[in-house]
Amino acid sequence: NQDEDKLTEYMDELEFLAFTAGATVQKRFTQKLTQPDSKTFIGSGKAQEIKEYVKENEIGTIIFDDELSPSQLKNLEKEIEVKILDRTNLILDIFAQRAQTSYARTQVELAQYQYLLPRLTRMWTHLERQKGGIGMRGPGETEIETDRRIIRDRISLLKDKLKVIDKQMATQRNNRGKVVRAALVGYTNVGKSTLMNALSKSDVFAENKLFATLDTTVRKVVIGNLPFLLTDTVGFIRKLPTQLVESFKSTLDEVREADLLIHVVDISHESFEDQVESVNNTLMEINAHQKPMIMVFNKIDGFSYDKKDDDDLTPSTKKNVSLEEWKKTWMGKSKYPTVFISALTKENFPEMKKMIYDEVMKIHISRFPYND
Ligand code: GDP
């Protein structure tokens, strides 16, 4: 049963990703296998079932929640006769759509080519290729027919280009001097940009879609006369394509080089605990898990609950636990300073600002010990 809940959450997230990419989901298919089929990922019975559904309902695309191997992709497309996307391709597509700066565009292009290279033989030649559909934006669209050598050259060119920009960005970071640097981290869509806007009175793009933020934004924030730099970073997500983790080096460097992490959590999301874990794992991977951190539990205004019965007026979550009860669990007992806010209604903002001020001050004092 717990497994089924997980599965539903994963599928919800995938559907949200598909929505962000511009697709409407018609139907979900799931299958229990002890291990994926090496040739087609799913079993042949399931493939047949999907094929029939696709034919009957004129479905344009099938999306898988996992990354498929190049041969699995090829075999499945042959068998089901429809365009197939895997999770990695879908995420890359969203990134391609949203990259704003030339840096982000270069990063995404590199990641797309790296994804494309082993899959070049595919090319959907036996299918009628719609132009500009999901998964077809970016390099795949115009250059899919070019040969591997050209793509390899392009990859090394992009890598060189990124190296140059990485250096420039490192210099920029160095030039920021000794001003304390805080970074907003958190799962995608938890409200980091909204919080950034609220704290810096700037206008960062916030949207109820995944990955509204691709490029890092750095803003100067002043709380009680104490200035510091605040960075909004790309949202973390479960199973982030490895190509992207690597190519978003500078984005992650912002986190790695921050003095203070502000970990934002969306407690109105039913799997927020998993999201926290996923973010913590990424922080561990980039060796940033030992930094000072503040836990900001956001969206308390959207904290939903099911009443046990109609006479029961105490709020409780979907798991029938009230926010007050939650606060007594690990959330309230965290070794980090913890605050519960709404970035939308600004509830508990004074408390959060005080907390950030205290942490920034601590770092500031350790840096300028002789100032008074
Ligand atoms: P990011 O991906 O972490 O930067 O998240 P965004 O700042 O783009 O916010 C994602 C969505 O959550 C947007 O639709 C916001 O309006 C919404 N949001 C952010 N903070 C709150 C909050 O405190 N309460 C509610 N109800 N929604 C919020």
Short mmCIF file of C-alpha atoms and ligand atoms in Angstrom, two decimals, residues 16 184-197 204-213 232-236 264 266 268 297-303 341-347 349, ligand 1:
data_model
loop_
_atom_site.label_atom_id
_atom_site.label_comp_id
_atom_site.label_asym_id
_atom_site.label_seq_id
_atom_site.Cartn_x
_atom_site.Cartn_y
_atom_site.Cartn_z
CA PHE A 16 3.37 17.74 -13.54
CA LEU A 184 18.17 29.30 -1.22
CA VAL A 185 18.03 25.57 -1.80
CA GLY A 186 15.07 23.24 -2.04
CA TYR A 187 13.07 20.94 -4.24
CA THR A 188 11.65 22.49 -7.37
CA ASN A 189 8.45 24.53 -6.92
CA VAL A 190 8.69 24.93 -3.14
CA GLY A 191 8.65 28.73 -3.33
CA LYS A 192 12.31 29.77 -3.50
CA SER A 193 11.77 32.48 -6.10
CA THR A 194 8.72 33.79 -4.26
CA LEU A 195 10.77 34.02 -1.09
CA MET A 196 13.62 35.67 -2.96
CA ASN A 197 11.23 38.29 -4.30
CA VAL A 204 12.24 37.03 -10.02
CA PHE A 205 10.06 34.84 -12.22
CA ALA A 206 7.84 32.64 -10.01
CA GLU A 207 5.38 30.24 -11.53
CA ASN A 208 3.53 27.13 -10.54
CA LYS A 209 5.51 24.98 -12.90
CA LEU A 210 8.62 22.96 -12.38
CA PHE A 211 11.94 24.69 -12.92
CA ALA A 212 10.75 28.25 -13.32
CA THR A 213 14.27 29.06 -12.14
CA ASP A 232 18.23 31.63 -5.85
CA THR A 233 19.39 28.28 -7.21
CA VAL A 234 17.94 25.78 -9.61
CA GLY A 235 15.42 23.49 -7.95
CA PHE A 236 16.50 20.00 -7.12
CA VAL A 264 12.97 25.84 1.71
CA ASP A 266 6.81 23.04 0.71
CA SER A 268 1.60 21.62 1.58
CA PHE A 297 8.92 25.33 6.09
CA ASN A 298 6.91 27.27 3.54
CA LYS A 299 3.27 27.37 2.38
CA ILE A 300 1.68 26.98 5.81
CA ASP A 301 -1.31 28.78 4.29
CA GLY A 302 -1.76 25.88 1.89
CA PHE A 303 -1.34 23.20 4.52
CA ILE A 341 6.15 30.62 7.06
CA SER A 342 4.07 31.52 4.08
CA ALA A 343 6.02 33.33 1.38
CA LEU A 344 2.68 34.29 -0.12
CA THR A 345 0.95 35.85 2.89
CA LYS A 346 4.24 36.69 4.62
CA GLU A 347 3.08 35.02 7.81
CA PHE A 349 8.25 36.80 8.22
P1 GDP B 1 10.64 27.64 -6.85
O1 GDP B 1 10.60 26.69 -7.99
O2 GDP B 1 11.10 26.95 -5.58
O3 GDP B 1 11.41 28.89 -7.11
O4 GDP B 1 9.12 28.04 -6.54
P2 GDP B 1 8.32 29.38 -6.95
O5 GDP B 1 8.74 30.53 -6.11
O6 GDP B 1 8.34 29.52 -8.43
O7 GDP B 1 6.85 28.99 -6.45
C1 GDP B 1 6.15 27.88 -6.96
C2 GDP B 1 4.66 28.09 -6.77
O8 GDP B 1 4.33 28.05 -5.38
C3 GDP B 1 4.15 29.42 -7.29
O9 GDP B 1 2.89 29.21 -7.89
C4 GDP B 1 4.01 30.27 -6.03
O10 GDP B 1 3.03 31.26 -6.17
C5 GDP B 1 3.61 29.22 -5.02
N1 GDP B 1 3.96 29.60 -3.65
C6 GDP B 1 5.15 30.06 -3.20
N2 GDP B 1 5.10 30.32 -1.87
C7 GDP B 1 3.84 30.00 -1.45
C8 GDP B 1 3.17 30.02 -0.18
O11 GDP B 1 3.70 30.40 0.86
N3 GDP B 1 1.89 29.57 -0.18
C9 GDP B 1 1.25 29.14 -1.29
N4 GDP B 1 -0.01 28.74 -1.17
N5 GDP B 1 1.86 29.11 -2.50
C10 GDP B 1 3.13 29.53 -2.59
#
